[in-house]
Short mmCIF file of C-alpha atoms in Angstrom, two decimals:
data_model
loop_
_atom_site.label_atom_id
_atom_site.label_comp_id
_atom_site.label_asym_id
_atom_site.label_seq_id
_atom_site.Cartn_x
_atom_site.Cartn_y
_atom_site.Cartn_z
CA MET A 267 -52.59 -52.08 35.70
CA THR A 268 -50.37 -51.14 32.81
CA ALA A 269 -47.38 -49.04 33.62
CA THR A 270 -46.87 -46.03 31.40
CA THR A 271 -43.89 -43.85 30.93
CA SER A 272 -43.71 -40.36 29.56
CA THR A 273 -40.88 -38.88 27.56
CA PRO A 274 -40.07 -35.30 28.48
CA ALA A 275 -40.44 -32.86 25.65
CA ALA A 276 -37.17 -31.83 24.06
CA SER A 277 -36.08 -28.41 25.25
CA VAL A 278 -35.80 -25.77 22.59
CA GLU A 279 -32.91 -23.39 23.05
CA ALA A 280 -33.88 -19.77 22.57
CA PRO A 281 -32.07 -17.99 19.76
CA PRO A 282 -29.29 -15.68 20.95
CA THR A 283 -30.19 -12.08 21.61
CA THR A 284 -29.61 -9.79 18.65
CA ALA A 285 -27.32 -6.83 19.32
CA VAL A 286 -27.78 -3.71 17.21
CA PHE A 287 -25.86 -0.48 16.76
CA THR A 288 -27.83 2.66 17.62
CA GLY A 289 -25.14 5.32 18.05
CA ILE A 290 -21.82 6.26 16.43
CA GLY A 291 -19.16 8.62 17.79
CA VAL A 292 -15.98 9.39 15.90
CA ALA A 293 -12.76 11.24 16.65
CA ALA A 294 -10.42 10.47 13.77
CA PRO A 295 -8.03 11.94 11.22
CA GLY A 296 -10.19 13.58 8.59
CA GLY A 297 -12.89 14.75 10.94
CA LEU A 298 -14.10 15.22 14.48
CA GLY A 299 -17.60 13.78 14.68
CA ALA A 300 -19.14 10.97 12.65
CA GLY A 301 -20.80 13.23 10.06
CA THR A 302 -17.73 15.35 9.41
CA TRP A 303 -15.44 12.34 9.20
CA TRP A 304 -17.75 10.35 6.90
CA ALA A 305 -18.14 13.30 4.53
CA SER A 306 -14.36 13.61 4.29
CA VAL A 307 -14.02 9.88 3.60
CA LEU A 308 -16.53 10.04 0.75
CA ARG A 309 -14.64 13.03 -0.67
CA GLY A 310 -11.45 10.97 -0.54
CA GLN A 311 -9.90 13.62 1.68
CA SER A 312 -6.92 12.33 3.60
CA GLY A 313 -6.27 13.21 7.22
CA ILE A 314 -2.59 12.29 6.94
CA GLY A 315 -0.05 15.10 7.10
CA PRO A 316 3.06 16.36 8.87
CA VAL A 317 3.17 15.72 12.60
CA THR A 318 2.16 18.83 14.55
CA ARG A 319 1.78 17.46 18.08
CA PHE A 320 5.54 17.44 18.63
CA ASP A 321 8.71 18.26 16.72
CA ALA A 322 9.23 15.23 14.49
CA SER A 323 12.12 16.71 12.51
CA PRO A 324 14.80 14.53 14.21
CA TYR A 325 12.96 11.32 13.29
CA PRO A 326 13.02 9.32 10.04
CA VAL A 327 9.19 9.36 9.95
CA ARG A 328 7.40 12.68 10.07
CA LEU A 329 3.83 11.96 8.91
CA ALA A 330 0.82 10.95 10.99
CA GLY A 331 -2.96 11.01 11.03
CA GLU A 332 -4.06 13.57 13.63
CA VAL A 333 -7.57 14.39 14.82
CA PRO A 334 -8.28 17.91 13.55
CA GLY A 335 -9.90 20.71 15.50
CA PHE A 336 -10.03 18.99 18.86
CA VAL A 337 -10.00 21.56 21.66
CA ASP A 338 -9.69 19.69 24.94
CA GLU A 339 -11.56 22.30 26.98
CA ASP A 340 -14.61 21.95 24.72
CA HIS A 341 -15.03 18.28 25.64
CA VAL A 342 -13.55 17.79 29.10
CA SER A 343 -14.28 19.67 32.32
CA SER A 344 -11.56 21.71 33.99
CA ARG A 345 -11.62 19.20 36.85
CA LEU A 346 -10.81 16.31 34.50
CA LEU A 347 -8.17 18.04 32.38
CA PRO A 348 -5.25 17.45 34.79
CA GLN A 349 -6.36 13.84 35.30
CA THR A 350 -6.54 12.71 31.69
CA ASP A 351 -4.39 11.93 28.69
CA ARG A 352 -5.38 12.98 25.18
CA VAL A 353 -6.67 9.50 24.36
CA THR A 354 -9.12 9.65 27.26
CA ARG A 355 -10.32 13.08 26.20
CA LEU A 356 -10.89 11.83 22.65
CA SER A 357 -12.72 8.81 24.08
CA LEU A 358 -15.00 10.97 26.22
CA ALA A 359 -15.90 13.07 23.18
CA ALA A 360 -16.64 10.03 21.02
CA ALA A 361 -18.72 8.39 23.75
CA GLN A 362 -20.77 11.55 24.23
CA GLU A 363 -21.51 11.75 20.51
CA ALA A 364 -22.44 8.07 20.31
CA LEU A 365 -24.85 8.34 23.24
CA ASP A 366 -26.34 11.56 21.87
CA HIS A 367 -26.90 9.88 18.49
CA ALA A 368 -28.47 6.87 20.18
CA GLY A 369 -30.93 9.16 21.95
CA VAL A 370 -31.19 6.84 24.94
CA ASP A 371 -32.36 8.02 28.35
CA LEU A 372 -29.74 6.43 30.57
CA ALA A 373 -31.54 7.52 33.71
CA ALA A 374 -34.53 5.39 32.71
CA LEU A 375 -32.48 2.18 32.57
CA PRO A 376 -32.15 -0.23 35.50
CA PRO A 377 -29.05 0.52 37.63
CA TYR A 378 -26.75 -2.13 36.11
CA ALA A 379 -28.22 -2.41 32.63
CA ALA A 380 -25.55 -0.40 30.81
CA GLY A 381 -21.79 -0.83 30.66
CA VAL A 382 -18.62 0.10 28.78
CA VAL A 383 -16.22 -2.20 26.90
CA THR A 384 -13.43 -0.43 25.04
CA SER A 385 -10.15 -1.38 23.45
CA ASN A 386 -6.87 0.46 23.85
CA SER A 387 -3.28 -0.50 23.11
CA ALA A 388 -0.98 2.25 24.34
CA GLY A 389 -2.76 3.81 27.29
CA GLY A 390 -1.98 7.42 28.17
CA PHE A 391 1.45 7.54 26.58
CA GLU A 392 1.68 11.32 26.43
CA PHE A 393 0.63 11.68 30.07
CA GLY A 394 3.19 9.07 31.07
CA GLN A 395 5.95 10.80 29.12
CA ARG A 396 5.24 14.08 30.84
CA GLU A 397 5.37 12.51 34.30
CA LEU A 398 8.59 10.64 33.50
CA GLN A 399 10.13 13.94 32.47
CA ALA A 400 9.04 15.42 35.79
CA LEU A 401 10.47 12.44 37.67
CA TRP A 402 13.92 12.61 36.10
CA SER A 403 14.27 16.37 35.85
CA ARG A 404 12.58 17.58 39.05
CA GLY A 405 12.15 14.58 41.36
CA PRO A 406 9.40 12.18 42.46
CA GLN A 407 7.56 14.83 44.45
CA HIS A 408 6.68 16.50 41.15
CA VAL A 409 5.02 13.41 39.64
CA SER A 410 1.23 13.80 39.49
CA ALA A 411 -0.85 11.52 41.67
CA TYR A 412 -2.99 10.96 38.57
CA GLN A 413 -0.11 9.06 36.98
CA SER A 414 -1.37 6.08 39.00
CA PHE A 415 -4.25 5.67 36.55
CA ALA A 416 -4.06 8.19 33.70
CA TRP A 417 -1.52 6.04 31.80
CA PHE A 418 -3.55 2.84 32.12
CA TYR A 419 -5.26 1.43 29.02
CA ALA A 420 -8.45 0.70 31.03
CA VAL A 421 -8.89 4.32 32.08
CA ASN A 422 -11.04 5.19 29.05
CA SER A 423 -13.70 2.66 30.07
CA GLY A 424 -13.53 3.95 33.61
CA GLN A 425 -13.88 7.63 32.79
CA ILE A 426 -16.75 7.02 30.35
CA SER A 427 -18.49 4.89 32.97
CA ILE A 428 -18.09 7.55 35.65
CA LYS A 429 -19.26 10.41 33.44
CA HIS A 430 -22.43 8.67 32.26
CA GLY A 431 -23.23 6.51 35.29
CA LEU A 432 -22.78 3.24 33.39
CA ARG A 433 -22.46 0.74 36.22
CA GLY A 434 -23.02 -2.54 34.42
CA ALA A 435 -20.41 -5.08 33.36
CA SER A 436 -17.48 -3.23 31.82
CA GLY A 437 -13.90 -3.87 30.77
CA VAL A 438 -11.11 -3.30 28.31
CA VAL A 439 -9.62 -5.48 25.55
CA VAL A 440 -5.99 -5.30 24.42
CA SER A 441 -5.26 -6.86 21.02
CA GLU A 442 -3.78 -3.90 19.10
CA GLN A 443 -5.42 -3.26 15.70
CA ALA A 444 -7.84 -6.17 16.22
CA GLY A 445 -9.02 -4.71 19.51
CA GLY A 446 -11.89 -2.63 18.18
CA LEU A 447 -13.66 -5.73 16.85
CA ASP A 448 -12.80 -7.85 19.88
CA ALA A 449 -14.24 -5.20 22.23
CA VAL A 450 -17.51 -5.08 20.31
CA ALA A 451 -17.72 -8.88 20.39
CA HIS A 452 -17.25 -8.81 24.16
CA ALA A 453 -19.97 -6.17 24.38
CA ARG A 454 -22.29 -8.49 22.45
CA ARG A 455 -21.62 -11.19 25.03
CA GLN A 456 -22.76 -8.79 27.75
CA ILE A 457 -25.92 -8.01 25.77
CA ARG A 458 -26.62 -11.74 25.52
CA LYS A 459 -26.17 -12.05 29.28
CA GLY A 460 -28.87 -9.45 29.87
CA ALA A 461 -27.30 -6.01 29.49
CA ARG A 462 -29.49 -3.48 27.71
CA LEU A 463 -26.74 -1.26 26.35
CA VAL A 464 -22.94 -1.18 26.06
CA VAL A 465 -20.72 1.68 24.86
CA THR A 466 -17.99 -0.06 22.91
CA GLY A 467 -15.22 0.36 20.35
CA GLY A 468 -11.70 1.66 20.62
CA LEU A 469 -9.36 4.65 20.41
CA ASP A 470 -5.63 5.17 20.68
CA SER A 471 -3.33 8.19 20.70
CA ALA A 472 0.40 8.09 21.28
CA LEU A 473 1.63 10.95 19.11
CA CYS A 474 4.45 12.08 21.38
CA PRO A 475 8.20 11.46 21.33
CA TRP A 476 7.96 8.46 23.67
CA GLY A 477 5.13 6.93 21.64
CA TRP A 478 6.96 7.69 18.40
CA ALA A 479 10.04 5.85 19.64
CA ALA A 480 7.86 2.79 20.34
CA TYR A 481 6.23 2.95 16.90
CA LEU A 482 9.62 3.21 15.20
CA ALA A 483 10.96 0.27 17.19
CA GLY A 484 7.97 -1.78 16.11
CA GLY A 485 8.90 -1.32 12.45
CA GLY A 486 6.76 -1.18 9.32
CA MET A 487 6.35 2.59 9.23
CA SER A 488 6.56 4.34 5.89
CA THR A 489 9.42 6.82 5.49
CA CYS A 490 7.79 8.38 2.41
CA GLU A 491 7.34 12.13 2.92
CA ASP A 492 4.44 12.52 0.47
CA PRO A 493 1.17 12.25 2.49
CA ALA A 494 -0.68 11.03 -0.61
CA ARG A 495 1.68 8.09 -1.18
CA ALA A 496 3.02 7.18 2.24
CA TYR A 497 0.31 4.62 3.08
CA ARG A 498 -0.98 2.66 0.08
CA PRO A 499 -2.65 -0.65 0.99
CA PHE A 500 -2.35 -3.42 -1.63
CA ALA A 501 -0.21 -1.26 -3.97
CA GLU A 502 2.70 -2.75 -5.89
CA ASP A 503 5.04 -0.20 -4.34
CA ALA A 504 3.49 -0.15 -0.86
CA CYS A 505 6.20 0.93 1.56
CA GLY A 506 4.66 0.65 5.01
CA HIS A 507 1.97 2.26 7.10
CA VAL A 508 1.34 5.66 8.67
CA VAL A 509 0.43 5.87 12.34
CA GLY A 510 -2.69 7.78 13.37
CA GLU A 511 -4.73 8.61 16.45
CA GLY A 512 -8.40 8.34 17.30
CA GLY A 513 -11.06 5.79 16.46
CA ALA A 514 -14.75 5.29 17.13
CA LEU A 515 -17.12 4.36 19.93
CA LEU A 516 -20.49 2.78 19.25
CA VAL A 517 -23.65 2.15 21.21
CA LEU A 518 -24.57 -1.53 21.05
CA GLU A 519 -28.07 -2.34 22.30
CA ASP A 520 -30.35 -5.25 22.85
CA ALA A 521 -32.51 -5.25 19.71
CA ALA A 522 -35.78 -5.66 21.59
CA ALA A 523 -34.94 -2.79 23.93
CA ALA A 524 -33.96 -0.59 20.99
CA ALA A 525 -37.20 -1.40 19.16
CA GLU A 526 -39.24 -0.73 22.29
CA ARG A 527 -37.93 2.83 22.51
CA GLY A 528 -38.12 3.40 18.73
CA ALA A 529 -34.38 3.80 18.30
CA ARG A 530 -32.72 4.33 14.94
CA VAL A 531 -30.74 1.20 14.08
CA TYR A 532 -27.66 1.35 11.86
CA GLY A 533 -27.21 -2.41 11.70
CA SER A 534 -26.63 -5.53 13.75
CA LEU A 535 -23.49 -7.35 14.86
CA ALA A 536 -24.39 -10.59 13.12
CA GLY A 537 -21.15 -12.49 13.62
CA HIS A 538 -17.63 -12.39 15.03
CA SER A 539 -14.61 -14.60 15.41
CA ALA A 540 -11.03 -14.16 16.58
CA THR A 541 -7.98 -16.33 15.98
CA PHE A 542 -4.33 -16.16 16.92
CA ASP A 543 -1.28 -16.94 14.81
CA ALA A 544 0.61 -19.59 16.74
CA SER A 545 3.47 -19.29 14.27
CA PRO A 546 4.47 -16.67 11.69
CA GLU A 547 4.29 -19.29 8.92
CA ARG A 548 0.49 -19.46 8.94
CA SER A 549 -2.00 -16.62 9.33
CA GLY A 550 -5.36 -17.31 10.93
CA LEU A 551 -7.09 -14.38 9.22
CA ALA A 552 -8.92 -16.56 6.67
CA ASP A 553 -10.13 -18.83 9.45
CA ALA A 554 -11.35 -15.85 11.48
CA ALA A 555 -13.32 -14.61 8.48
CA ALA A 556 -14.87 -18.01 7.77
CA LEU A 557 -15.79 -18.52 11.42
CA ALA A 558 -17.35 -15.05 11.63
CA LEU A 559 -19.52 -15.85 8.60
CA ALA A 560 -20.57 -19.12 10.21
CA ASP A 561 -21.42 -17.27 13.42
CA ALA A 562 -23.60 -14.93 11.36
CA GLY A 563 -25.30 -17.84 9.63
CA CYS A 564 -24.28 -16.72 6.17
CA VAL A 565 -22.06 -17.89 3.33
CA PRO A 566 -19.47 -15.94 1.31
CA ALA A 567 -22.01 -15.24 -1.45
CA ASP A 568 -24.06 -13.21 1.08
CA VAL A 569 -21.24 -10.70 1.67
CA ASP A 570 -21.48 -7.50 -0.33
CA LEU A 571 -18.34 -5.72 0.89
CA VAL A 572 -15.12 -6.40 2.78
CA LEU A 573 -13.37 -3.70 4.80
CA ALA A 574 -9.81 -4.92 4.74
CA ASP A 575 -7.11 -4.60 7.35
CA GLY A 576 -4.83 -3.10 4.69
CA ALA A 577 -1.43 -3.18 6.36
CA GLY A 578 0.36 -1.30 3.58
CA GLU A 579 3.24 -3.80 3.70
CA ARG A 580 3.79 -6.07 0.71
CA ASP A 581 3.92 -9.42 2.50
CA ALA A 582 1.01 -8.62 4.82
CA ASP A 583 -1.11 -7.23 1.99
CA ARG A 584 -0.41 -10.28 -0.16
CA ALA A 585 -1.40 -12.61 2.69
CA GLU A 586 -4.64 -10.74 3.30
CA ALA A 587 -5.50 -10.67 -0.40
CA GLU A 588 -4.92 -14.41 -0.59
CA ALA A 589 -7.20 -14.96 2.40
CA ILE A 590 -9.97 -12.86 0.82
CA ALA A 591 -9.58 -14.56 -2.55
CA ALA A 592 -9.63 -18.01 -0.94
CA LEU A 593 -12.99 -17.21 0.65
CA PHE A 594 -14.69 -15.24 -2.12
CA GLY A 595 -12.69 -16.11 -5.22
CA PRO A 596 -10.27 -13.77 -7.03
CA TYR A 597 -11.90 -10.34 -7.44
CA GLY A 598 -15.06 -11.94 -6.04
CA VAL A 599 -16.26 -9.16 -3.72
CA PRO A 600 -15.68 -5.39 -3.46
CA VAL A 601 -12.88 -4.58 -1.01
CA THR A 602 -11.90 -1.24 0.48
CA ALA A 603 -9.55 0.18 3.12
CA PRO A 604 -10.66 3.73 4.01
CA LYS A 605 -8.03 3.75 6.76
CA SER A 606 -5.69 4.78 3.92
CA MET A 607 -6.97 8.30 4.70
CA ALA A 608 -6.42 8.06 8.45
CA GLY A 609 -3.47 5.78 9.05
CA ARG A 610 -3.38 2.76 11.32
CA LEU A 611 -4.98 3.77 14.60
CA ALA A 612 -4.05 0.70 16.70
CA ALA A 613 -7.14 -0.14 18.80
CA GLY A 614 -9.11 2.61 17.07
CA GLY A 615 -8.61 1.27 13.54
CA ALA A 616 -11.08 -1.60 13.44
CA ALA A 617 -13.67 0.35 15.44
CA LEU A 618 -13.47 3.12 12.85
CA ASP A 619 -13.89 0.51 10.11
CA LEU A 620 -17.03 -0.71 11.88
CA ALA A 621 -18.36 2.85 11.82
CA ALA A 622 -17.56 2.98 8.08
CA ALA A 623 -19.38 -0.32 7.52
CA LEU A 624 -22.50 0.92 9.31
CA LEU A 625 -22.55 4.23 7.43
CA ALA A 626 -21.94 2.42 4.14
CA LEU A 627 -25.00 0.28 4.86
CA ARG A 628 -27.02 3.37 5.70
CA ASP A 629 -26.02 5.29 2.57
CA GLN A 630 -25.58 2.32 0.20
CA VAL A 631 -22.15 3.49 -0.88
CA ILE A 632 -18.66 1.97 -0.73
CA PRO A 633 -15.98 4.38 0.53
CA PRO A 634 -12.74 4.38 -1.45
CA THR A 635 -9.17 3.40 -0.76
CA THR A 636 -7.05 6.42 -1.61
CA GLY A 637 -3.45 6.55 -2.80
CA THR A 638 -3.58 3.11 -4.40
CA GLU A 639 -4.50 3.39 -8.08
CA ARG A 640 -4.86 -0.37 -8.55
CA PRO A 641 -3.95 -3.43 -6.48
CA ALA A 642 -0.74 -5.30 -7.16
CA ALA A 643 -0.97 -8.29 -9.49
CA ASP A 644 -0.41 -10.66 -6.57
CA CYS A 645 -3.30 -9.07 -4.64
CA PRO A 646 -6.37 -10.38 -6.58
CA VAL A 647 -9.01 -8.22 -4.89
CA ASP A 648 -11.66 -5.91 -6.35
CA LEU A 649 -10.26 -2.85 -4.60
CA VAL A 650 -12.48 0.24 -4.67
CA THR A 651 -10.10 3.12 -5.36
CA GLY A 652 -10.22 6.83 -6.06
CA THR A 653 -13.90 7.61 -5.65
CA PRO A 654 -16.83 5.96 -3.84
CA ARG A 655 -18.66 3.16 -5.60
CA THR A 656 -22.38 3.84 -5.85
CA GLY A 657 -25.28 1.93 -7.38
CA VAL A 658 -24.61 -1.02 -5.11
CA GLU A 659 -26.89 -3.03 -2.86
CA LEU A 660 -25.27 -3.52 0.53
CA ARG A 661 -26.82 -5.80 3.10
CA THR A 662 -23.88 -7.62 4.69
CA VAL A 663 -20.35 -6.33 5.34
CA LEU A 664 -17.31 -8.22 6.60
CA VAL A 665 -14.70 -6.24 8.57
CA LEU A 666 -11.20 -7.68 8.98
CA ALA A 667 -8.45 -6.66 11.40
CA ARG A 668 -5.01 -7.90 12.40
CA GLY A 669 -3.19 -6.86 15.54
CA ARG A 670 0.56 -6.82 15.92
CA GLY A 671 1.76 -10.04 17.51
CA GLY A 672 -0.64 -12.47 15.82
CA PHE A 673 -4.16 -11.27 16.60
CA ASN A 674 -6.83 -11.75 13.91
CA SER A 675 -10.42 -10.62 14.19
CA ALA A 676 -13.42 -10.55 11.86
CA ALA A 677 -16.91 -9.12 12.30
CA VAL A 678 -20.04 -9.34 10.18
CA VAL A 679 -22.48 -6.44 10.27
CA ARG A 680 -25.88 -6.64 8.66
CA ALA A 681 -28.26 -3.91 7.57
CA PRO A 682 -31.36 -3.44 9.76
#
């Protein structure tokens, strides 16, 4: 009898689950609601102006990007008002819009199929300031019991989860301006683990005296008093950034589940990577971008648009321009920074750029960078300025973000 052996068939690893965006909610300078905000961006209408949320006259910086027309009582119940900071109220409004746009029946999902992953950097600063004032002026008995959680940067995820019954895996990511992309990447991981839907993105709001003191201590803020020239990414005479509030929340879904219910798809999260600057001498932004492209299975020639971080500071802008040019060649790909109309929104900034990328793919238009007439000579990028660029074919967009302290993040979104 001849002995025989059999070789087991090689296992074939299933391709990773595709995650797609099906809803967009925006609360940002320039417009409340995705449609209103996007229309203002395409008009080149800036949301930067004099601070109105507190008296900024004693400070050296008096401009900010504020969310217009937001009436708290229109978006938050009377029961929740005393429990929440402005950033949580903005987050609840953006989440509601995103879910409404997605058109998903949450009640029809399995109990733990949907979750929330947001990013936030400052927490409820305004709420915390008010309670500190009560503590020092009136005594501890006058500090609200809600201070125990209303200040916390994870409270936005929690309140959104409670309101909509999203009981699946949830969390919060803290990496400043990079946080919006990092949160969405974490949401994609949950989709790949079996979640059907995740509300994700980021918002921040700390436009109060206590928050302003922190921003000023951090440095880099523009002291220019002309709203049109205070924040000018990649400009020769860039003089710093303007702080803003708000951001965007998105509905990220399993592609098969979205197709099954006939959902409208804005695009897919094709790739992501994050790096950290171990030393100030070398930025990891270029590596993050290259790794995100590799994760998406594409090469630089596939990218049709880059949404830049656009710090508005000469050294940082030069470093980003060099990273983009190293990957795509000098002036090798259209670049834009529509945050020039909103300011830097901390955790909300990159999430808002993701919303811009998805709407650019939908409308086949590149939103402009305002304020900057042309990039500086040492910033060799094809910066779209003044008015939107039309007549383009957009299929793949790279979004870049840098967070204070060394965080770098890059995401690739692809048209459906």
